[in-house]
XYZ file of C-alpha atoms in Angstrom:
632
model
C -17.191 116.124 78.181
C -15.527 113.201 76.470
C -17.599 113.785 73.367
C -16.509 117.436 73.193
C -12.845 116.464 73.489
C -13.232 113.868 70.748
C -14.987 116.399 68.525
C -12.251 118.972 69.140
C -9.565 116.431 68.245
C -11.366 115.512 65.041
C -11.733 119.154 64.048
C -8.033 119.785 64.721
C -7.000 116.703 62.759
C -9.179 117.751 59.844
C -6.624 120.537 59.262
C -3.609 118.245 59.680
C -2.369 118.899 56.131
C -2.335 122.647 56.663
C -0.710 122.270 60.077
C 1.832 119.831 58.674
C 2.876 122.174 55.873
C 3.233 125.003 58.392
C 5.440 122.787 60.549
C 7.667 121.883 57.583
C 7.972 125.536 56.529
C 8.791 126.423 60.118
C 11.497 123.710 60.196
C 13.100 125.160 57.056
C 12.955 128.661 58.498
C 14.474 127.437 61.754
C 17.382 125.808 59.913
C 18.002 128.962 57.869
C 17.817 131.002 61.055
C 20.648 128.924 62.530
C 22.947 130.415 59.884
C 22.624 133.840 61.478
C 25.409 134.618 63.975
C 22.787 135.542 66.581
C 21.562 131.937 66.691
C 24.863 130.029 66.555
C 28.018 130.043 68.626
C 31.593 131.113 68.092
C 34.061 128.245 68.071
C 36.327 127.831 71.075
C 38.975 125.391 72.296
C 37.713 123.024 74.985
C 40.987 121.111 75.424
C 43.235 123.687 77.092
C 46.344 121.569 76.573
C 46.242 122.294 72.830
C 47.091 125.982 73.311
C 47.095 126.708 69.560
C 49.406 129.473 68.421
C 50.978 130.027 71.851
C 54.431 128.695 70.927
C 56.713 130.487 68.506
C 57.291 128.452 65.372
C 60.939 127.706 64.650
C 60.621 126.487 61.077
C 62.731 128.677 58.826
C 64.366 126.126 56.543
C 62.973 127.457 53.291
C 65.950 125.985 51.461
C 64.815 122.489 52.530
C 61.481 122.994 50.791
C 62.988 124.537 47.644
C 65.602 121.792 47.264
C 63.125 118.980 47.728
C 60.617 120.684 45.448
C 63.191 120.849 42.635
C 64.033 117.155 43.055
C 60.382 116.145 43.250
C 59.699 118.006 39.999
C 62.278 115.807 38.271
C 61.259 112.474 39.779
C 57.494 112.898 40.121
C 56.257 111.401 36.831
C 53.608 108.868 35.978
C 56.215 106.400 34.736
C 58.295 106.576 37.924
C 55.173 106.345 40.070
C 53.795 103.260 38.332
C 57.168 101.499 38.347
C 57.743 102.271 42.035
C 60.920 104.230 41.360
C 59.542 107.363 42.958
C 58.409 105.520 46.101
C 61.865 103.939 46.361
C 63.411 107.394 46.114
C 61.136 108.611 48.910
C 62.191 105.683 51.077
C 65.873 106.418 50.503
C 65.464 110.113 51.270
C 63.618 109.394 54.513
C 66.274 106.887 55.535
C 68.942 109.547 54.950
C 67.030 111.875 57.249
C 66.999 109.218 59.967
C 63.430 107.923 59.760
C 62.353 104.307 59.970
C 61.244 104.143 56.347
C 59.776 101.362 54.250
C 57.639 100.739 51.187
C 54.435 98.730 51.330
C 53.089 96.765 48.367
C 49.388 96.162 47.827
C 47.126 94.896 45.060
C 43.626 95.935 44.121
C 41.143 93.939 42.055
C 37.541 94.905 41.420
C 36.056 92.677 38.711
C 32.934 94.801 38.393
C 34.947 97.739 37.029
C 38.386 96.346 36.185
C 37.409 92.889 34.966
C 40.256 90.417 35.464
C 42.835 93.194 35.709
C 44.712 93.636 38.981
C 46.293 96.938 39.936
C 49.453 97.065 41.980
C 50.428 99.995 44.143
C 53.203 100.986 46.526
C 52.965 103.176 49.629
C 55.982 104.946 51.103
C 56.071 105.369 54.880
C 58.522 107.038 57.243
C 58.307 107.110 61.055
C 60.023 109.818 63.089
C 60.378 108.442 66.602
C 59.575 110.568 69.640
C 62.430 111.534 71.953
C 60.519 112.254 75.154
C 57.899 109.503 75.398
C 57.405 105.746 75.327
C 56.463 105.904 71.621
C 52.965 104.587 72.301
C 51.209 107.467 70.504
C 51.580 108.845 66.995
C 50.403 111.566 64.635
C 49.993 111.076 60.886
C 50.880 113.567 58.175
C 49.934 112.229 54.766
C 49.510 113.108 51.122
C 48.331 111.110 48.103
C 50.734 110.430 45.269
C 49.344 111.955 42.081
C 51.584 112.635 39.135
C 50.790 114.218 35.773
C 53.118 114.783 32.865
C 51.189 117.616 31.220
C 47.927 119.517 31.201
C 46.728 122.417 33.296
C 43.735 120.561 34.704
C 45.856 117.624 35.798
C 48.442 119.967 37.307
C 45.874 121.205 39.830
C 45.562 117.659 41.189
C 49.299 117.155 41.547
C 50.730 116.971 45.038
C 54.314 118.036 44.356
C 54.126 120.735 46.998
C 52.780 118.387 49.652
C 55.517 115.816 48.997
C 58.304 118.424 49.153
C 56.826 120.022 52.271
C 56.533 116.704 54.095
C 60.135 115.760 53.321
C 61.331 119.177 54.522
C 59.288 118.846 57.711
C 60.637 115.343 58.307
C 64.185 116.690 58.100
C 63.281 119.581 60.402
C 61.417 117.425 62.943
C 64.407 115.108 63.354
C 66.404 118.045 64.690
C 63.817 118.857 67.385
C 63.888 117.109 70.763
C 60.551 118.206 72.207
C 58.345 115.698 70.398
C 56.321 113.458 72.710
C 54.619 111.501 69.924
C 55.829 109.672 66.839
C 55.169 111.338 63.504
C 54.230 109.079 60.595
C 54.889 110.533 57.140
C 52.608 108.630 54.786
C 52.640 108.771 50.965
C 49.821 106.662 49.518
C 49.189 105.585 45.948
C 45.793 104.952 44.362
C 43.963 107.369 46.646
C 41.594 105.638 49.083
C 42.758 102.121 48.187
C 46.341 102.687 49.308
C 45.308 104.523 52.474
C 42.788 101.859 53.416
C 45.400 99.149 52.880
C 47.902 100.929 55.141
C 45.335 101.634 57.873
C 44.276 98.013 58.184
C 47.879 96.807 58.058
C 48.984 99.351 60.684
C 46.296 98.161 63.080
C 47.099 94.509 62.394
C 43.687 93.879 60.869
C 44.653 92.972 57.300
C 42.289 89.997 57.468
C 39.347 92.421 57.772
C 40.133 94.102 54.456
C 37.782 93.688 51.534
C 38.655 90.685 49.335
C 39.519 93.143 46.577
C 42.524 94.541 48.513
C 45.586 92.597 49.678
C 48.518 94.229 51.455
C 51.863 93.260 52.946
C 52.563 93.646 56.650
C 54.630 96.723 57.598
C 58.149 96.058 58.963
C 57.898 99.049 61.314
C 54.964 100.095 63.457
C 54.119 102.970 65.713
C 51.692 103.592 68.550
C 48.029 104.523 68.698
C 47.212 107.297 66.228
C 45.873 110.389 68.010
C 45.166 112.622 64.995
C 45.897 112.932 61.285
C 46.186 115.717 58.712
C 45.974 115.165 54.940
C 47.713 117.657 52.632
C 46.962 118.122 48.927
C 48.938 121.025 47.452
C 50.457 121.343 44.012
C 52.959 124.022 45.080
C 54.889 125.028 48.174
C 53.898 128.696 48.061
C 50.617 130.570 47.815
C 49.139 129.317 51.072
C 47.247 132.564 51.579
C 44.097 130.643 50.631
C 43.309 126.983 51.309
C 40.326 124.659 51.632
C 39.464 122.830 54.832
C 37.786 119.393 54.649
C 36.046 117.848 57.653
C 33.415 115.316 56.456
C 34.370 111.645 56.480
C 32.764 108.372 55.437
C 29.033 108.283 56.274
C 29.128 111.938 57.291
C 31.292 111.319 60.368
C 32.964 114.501 61.652
C 36.234 114.986 63.567
C 36.310 116.437 67.040
C 35.582 120.149 66.880
C 38.718 120.955 68.889
C 40.900 119.714 66.039
C 39.013 121.837 63.519
C 39.255 124.925 65.731
C 42.973 124.376 66.267
C 43.656 124.304 62.525
C 41.468 127.353 61.899
C 43.111 129.437 64.615
C 46.652 128.579 63.553
C 45.846 129.306 59.918
C 44.372 132.669 60.904
C 47.465 133.510 62.924
C 49.649 133.047 59.825
C 47.301 134.899 57.488
C 45.975 131.818 55.692
C 42.327 132.190 54.720
C 40.501 128.877 55.013
C 37.378 128.068 53.004
C 34.803 125.410 53.741
C 33.092 123.922 50.674
C 34.125 126.929 48.598
C 31.470 129.287 49.985
C 31.546 132.277 52.334
C 27.770 132.847 52.563
C 26.472 131.275 55.737
C 23.098 129.832 54.575
C 24.757 128.319 51.497
C 27.622 126.996 53.606
C 25.279 125.273 56.045
C 23.328 123.711 53.160
C 26.496 122.461 51.490
C 27.713 121.023 54.775
C 24.501 119.001 55.024
C 24.819 117.959 51.370
C 28.372 116.712 51.863
C 27.274 114.865 54.976
C 24.278 113.356 53.185
C 26.450 112.046 50.342
C 28.332 109.768 52.733
C 31.544 110.306 50.750
C 34.721 111.543 52.428
C 35.526 115.156 51.520
C 39.197 114.180 51.195
C 41.438 111.275 52.148
C 41.343 112.292 55.800
C 37.829 110.840 55.939
C 39.139 107.266 56.004
C 40.722 107.848 59.412
C 37.415 108.779 61.046
C 35.837 105.278 61.014
C 38.887 104.173 63.023
C 38.011 106.788 65.680
C 40.989 108.913 64.618
C 40.203 112.664 64.399
C 41.463 113.990 61.074
C 41.114 116.990 58.758
C 42.213 117.736 55.216
C 43.892 120.818 53.753
C 44.071 121.391 50.012
C 44.844 124.141 47.564
C 46.469 124.890 44.265
C 49.684 126.418 45.532
C 52.500 127.747 43.381
C 56.169 127.235 42.904
C 58.412 128.980 45.419
C 57.755 132.684 44.842
C 59.280 134.180 48.003
C 60.909 132.912 51.152
C 58.172 134.339 53.411
C 55.361 132.720 51.435
C 57.195 129.392 51.413
C 57.933 129.578 55.133
C 54.194 129.981 55.853
C 53.510 126.456 54.613
C 56.024 124.890 56.993
C 55.134 127.157 59.915
C 51.418 126.300 59.729
C 52.035 122.538 59.831
C 54.662 122.908 62.568
C 52.253 124.940 64.708
C 49.532 122.314 64.267
C 51.993 119.588 65.269
C 53.202 121.532 68.301
C 49.598 121.825 69.515
C 48.806 118.162 68.905
C 52.050 117.212 70.616
C 50.669 118.712 73.842
C 47.699 116.328 73.967
C 47.718 114.237 77.110
C 44.675 112.152 76.144
C 42.498 111.529 73.133
C 40.140 114.212 71.822
C 36.966 114.003 73.853
C 36.030 117.352 75.399
C 34.474 119.085 72.398
C 31.650 118.148 70.012
C 31.627 115.228 67.599
C 28.154 116.135 66.261
C 27.844 119.668 64.936
C 27.195 121.779 61.851
C 29.372 124.604 60.559
C 27.485 127.672 59.274
C 30.872 129.452 59.037
C 34.503 128.489 59.328
C 34.685 129.904 62.871
C 31.124 129.267 64.082
C 29.225 126.084 64.927
C 25.760 124.750 65.730
C 25.575 121.967 68.293
C 23.493 118.826 67.905
C 20.914 120.077 70.403
C 20.176 123.053 68.160
C 19.998 121.537 64.671
C 18.026 118.336 65.394
C 14.665 119.944 66.398
C 13.748 120.830 62.756
C 13.764 117.155 61.816
C 11.586 116.382 64.850
C 9.106 119.014 63.691
C 8.925 117.372 60.246
C 8.340 113.981 61.852
C 5.566 115.548 63.956
C 3.782 116.572 60.749
C 3.880 112.941 59.561
C 2.680 111.763 62.972
C -0.367 114.058 62.777
C -1.305 112.570 59.410
C -0.973 109.051 60.815
C -3.094 109.895 63.864
C -5.738 111.407 61.605
C -5.938 108.136 59.684
C -6.522 106.223 62.917
C -8.973 108.606 64.588
C -11.058 109.618 61.591
C -11.743 106.265 59.991
C -8.585 106.071 57.856
C -9.221 109.480 56.380
C -12.678 108.947 54.864
C -14.542 110.556 57.742
C -16.868 107.543 58.132
C -16.382 105.630 61.386
C -18.019 102.544 59.892
C -14.971 102.008 57.691
C -12.577 101.506 60.615
C -11.093 98.002 60.606
C -11.910 95.806 63.544
C -9.003 93.388 63.082
C -6.260 92.394 60.727
C -8.575 89.927 59.111
C -11.070 92.643 58.243
C -9.607 93.067 54.789
C -7.890 96.440 55.382
C -4.472 95.598 56.830
C -3.753 92.613 54.579
C -3.689 94.416 51.190
C -1.567 97.256 52.610
C 0.884 94.786 54.143
C 1.274 93.030 50.789
C 1.900 96.380 49.113
C 4.574 97.248 51.701
C 6.309 93.949 50.958
C 6.274 94.710 47.224
C 7.725 98.177 47.896
C 10.537 96.557 49.876
C 11.184 94.175 46.985
C 11.708 97.119 44.624
C 14.196 98.581 47.084
C 16.020 95.260 47.281
C 16.113 95.116 43.488
C 17.717 98.564 43.332
C 20.294 97.392 45.871
C 21.466 94.218 44.126
C 20.878 95.082 40.465
C 23.708 97.628 39.845
C 26.252 94.838 39.397
C 24.195 93.484 36.482
C 23.675 96.983 35.092
C 27.410 97.655 35.038
C 28.235 94.313 33.400
C 25.569 94.878 30.759
C 26.909 98.371 30.089
C 30.411 96.961 29.660
C 29.096 94.462 27.088
C 27.663 97.354 25.047
C 30.756 99.537 25.639
C 28.809 102.030 27.736
C 30.356 103.952 30.599
C 29.709 102.150 33.936
C 28.185 105.260 35.511
C 25.801 105.781 32.609
C 24.821 102.113 32.606
C 24.119 102.144 36.327
C 22.071 105.347 36.238
C 20.023 104.104 33.264
C 19.402 100.853 35.107
C 18.297 102.647 38.273
C 16.032 104.835 36.198
C 14.498 101.669 34.731
C 13.921 100.275 38.233
C 12.225 103.501 39.284
C 10.115 103.464 36.119
C 9.030 99.912 36.957
C 8.137 101.031 40.470
C 6.168 103.985 39.089
C 4.331 101.673 36.674
C 3.487 99.175 39.417
C 0.020 100.682 40.118
C -0.772 100.404 36.401
C 0.458 96.820 36.123
C -1.342 95.593 39.264
C -4.342 97.879 39.739
C -6.211 95.299 41.775
C -3.599 95.481 44.550
C -3.972 99.253 44.687
C -7.768 99.242 44.556
C -7.894 96.627 47.317
C -6.019 98.990 49.673
C -8.070 101.410 51.696
C -6.760 104.943 50.901
C -6.669 105.873 54.572
C -4.863 102.692 55.580
C -2.348 103.215 52.800
C -1.783 106.791 53.942
C -1.195 105.528 57.467
C 1.394 103.044 56.207
C 3.115 105.667 54.033
C 3.386 108.241 56.832
C 4.501 105.738 59.456
C 7.104 104.087 57.215
C 8.533 107.427 56.122
C 8.640 108.803 59.662
C 10.281 105.703 61.114
C 12.777 105.506 58.238
C 13.794 109.161 58.580
C 14.150 108.776 62.334
C 16.371 105.711 61.909
C 18.519 107.357 59.221
C 18.998 110.488 61.344
C 20.811 108.423 63.965
C 23.619 107.635 61.513
C 23.468 110.522 59.022
C 21.467 113.590 59.995
C 22.134 115.425 56.719
C 20.693 112.586 54.657
C 17.594 112.321 56.864
C 16.852 116.054 56.936
C 17.452 116.754 53.243
C 15.366 113.698 52.287
C 12.555 114.753 54.607
C 12.161 118.208 53.057
C 10.797 116.957 49.688
C 9.352 113.590 50.772
C 7.315 114.700 53.786
C 5.235 117.374 51.965
C 4.440 115.129 48.998
C 3.532 112.306 51.359
C 1.109 114.612 53.174
C -0.353 116.024 49.973
C -0.263 112.871 47.836
C -3.998 112.473 48.262
C -4.485 116.200 47.796
C -7.266 118.423 49.152
C -10.794 117.263 48.384
C -11.718 120.715 47.058
C -9.500 120.344 43.987
C -10.814 118.567 40.878
C -9.673 114.961 40.658
C -7.664 115.488 37.457
C -5.842 118.548 38.813
C -5.190 116.811 42.127
C -3.727 113.784 40.364
C -1.575 115.913 38.039
C -0.082 118.011 40.834
C 0.640 114.907 42.890
C 2.310 113.152 39.967
C 4.661 116.062 39.251
C 5.523 116.545 42.932
C 6.230 112.859 43.536
C 8.309 112.590 40.349
C 10.453 115.503 41.551
C 10.804 113.883 44.998
C 11.786 110.488 43.582
C 15.289 109.137 44.298
C 16.524 109.975 40.785
C 14.910 113.413 40.996
C 16.604 114.097 44.324
C 19.948 112.956 42.896
C 19.665 115.375 39.969
C 18.515 118.150 42.296
C 21.431 117.478 44.621
C 23.851 117.865 41.718
C 22.375 121.294 41.008
C 22.393 122.354 44.661
C 25.982 121.231 45.205
C 27.140 123.449 42.354
C 28.390 120.567 40.248
C 26.004 121.160 37.334
C 25.046 124.105 35.178
C 22.657 122.412 32.741
C 20.537 119.296 32.431
C 23.298 117.466 30.556
C 25.924 118.316 33.141
C 23.484 117.367 35.913
C 22.983 113.965 34.280
C 26.756 113.490 34.017
C 27.182 114.471 37.650
C 24.386 112.068 38.635
C 26.122 109.227 36.746
C 29.297 109.792 38.722
C 27.399 110.199 42.002
C 25.384 106.986 41.601
C 28.442 104.919 40.690
C 30.544 106.494 43.425
C 27.885 105.807 46.067
C 27.622 102.167 45.064
C 31.387 101.554 44.845
C 32.073 103.335 48.146
C 29.440 101.161 49.754
C 31.350 98.109 48.540
C 34.870 99.318 49.371
C 34.644 101.939 52.139
C 31.559 100.746 54.008
C 29.437 103.772 53.125
C 25.756 102.986 53.632
C 24.186 106.010 51.935
C 23.284 104.027 48.819
C 21.877 101.171 50.875
C 19.733 103.495 52.975
C 18.334 105.110 49.851
C 17.431 101.732 48.374
C 16.037 99.960 51.435
C 14.266 102.887 53.118
C 13.659 105.935 50.976
C 12.701 104.189 47.719
C 10.010 101.973 49.364
C 8.610 105.005 51.229
C 8.422 106.958 47.985
C 6.626 104.049 46.282
C 4.021 103.892 49.053
C 3.326 107.600 48.610
C 3.092 107.043 44.837
C 0.577 104.218 45.317
C -1.366 106.410 47.712
C -1.897 108.856 44.862
C -3.434 106.143 42.657
C -5.484 104.653 45.498
C -7.174 107.997 46.009
C -7.697 108.609 42.286
C -9.249 105.221 41.464
C -12.730 104.280 42.791
C -12.839 101.487 45.333
C -15.339 98.635 44.971
C -18.242 98.785 47.392
C -18.026 96.548 50.444
C -20.444 93.547 50.540
C -22.432 94.983 53.435
C -22.752 98.359 51.773
C -23.776 96.713 48.498
C -26.486 94.656 50.254
C -27.800 97.760 52.014
C -27.930 99.646 48.728
C -29.759 96.772 47.029
C -32.281 96.561 49.876
C -32.893 100.306 49.720
C -33.459 100.095 45.966
C -35.948 97.254 46.338
C -37.828 99.163 49.051
C -38.134 102.213 46.862
C -39.450 100.094 43.988
C -42.122 98.472 46.218
C -43.560 101.802 47.447
C -44.871 102.949 44.032
C -46.542 99.549 43.610
C -48.443 99.936 46.914
C -49.579 103.419 45.919
C -51.038 102.032 42.752
């Protein structure tokens, strides 16, 4: 009976490649199926205290917005922003309104990019105190300070409308007595640098800032921040269409209740929200995973999320004041959001923190979107079990190793260490790549991408430079190491960034299973197909493919340019914001890819015969030569 079970297991495992590919295809189909409304859920509000849209908005001070917008248009220039004149004007205006206002100086130095140059920036902050509470809680409404003197493209990035709207809301909020939480109006310079400086200073943790950022302590503080909203609008009108941003650093998401509150209030006022610029549900789900896998914040709101502060971002082009009704919509939407958040009696906790959005008003919970990754890992587990049960894949039980000293585990372990060394090289070398590029007057992004391409080329050439290390590895043992390392790495990455783990598993798992290729194919064809597939699934290949999939490239040249920016951004954000996407790619995915690459060469090159097998062959040859002599 035991023999029949063992035979059945061996027969089943002999088709593990076919079963594995079916499992991966099924995982992809399952994920696409989740985009259909029949297999996901409609969003709902779990925290009943929010009651979005129940109150009647009272904001009708369109003249506040128009007056401030006209003044901002005059003052909001690059010269005034760099000199601090504009921030000083903001401070004075907020003090006139009755806010506790101040300006905060900070410096930023990053020798790798800026050399010895130090940049100085100024944040403007105003705090509207609550009337009906102990002032131990606060909400943050913020916008980045971006000025441009001319140019249509630069005008789209201006935030004139956001600045004017926030000043008008500050003046309006001071006249209301129902606020139970402080409102912090935050205007930050230098994008993420200024916001990060203020966040650490507000929490009294300036000593934990990166050495590249130094900031002064704020003269006024508020309570614990319950939620935050980041606005980026060039105009105060034209809010009929806006973009919603949810992803933060390392793919962290805000509580789903906050997202649903913003969506419902926007729908009540006729504002159409877009997520990642797509309305098609399969494409929207894919882009959500891509944004999460990048580890970059979708907007400035993403820097609040590592502090356990739920936050979302709203952006759009906007226009100058066209009509009073269109201008009033901007203020009414923000007021309604603030009225809902003002009702919170405790921190966001009742709804999901782990979810995917196939549509702006539908969600997929973590229990529904994680099984596809488990199915992919099961395919890798079957390949690993096959290597153990069927003599490391050669089908001969005599080749199974008896111990680590049997000469099978040692060569594979040394190869795994070398693969890790290549990953470590890719992690620490970008600083030298960027400095070398600066010496030759090359763009830092181009220099870094060329350097990473050189590291990958060295890793790809490793089997050719050290063929003895590859030949010494048993193909089955190497396949076991490749499948186990990839499966464990993907499982570990999924705990911190599911999008990165799943999107990396889709190309890497099939090529890892098929790196050796079916025995029925000719050796040359098998090697050629494996080489092309593994080159496409390499880290640089996945980066270029991600640029195409994200819609940021239309040709090979534009994809290369997008990849330059993406590689540099990932490295710099890892240094400044604590993003670990680049580190995970270097220390986990690159070594796993190299093991699969070496597996291809180990199968293609003939292995030397073992001493026992060679002695048996020699004895058999001598026996055959003696028999003709006896016949004679």
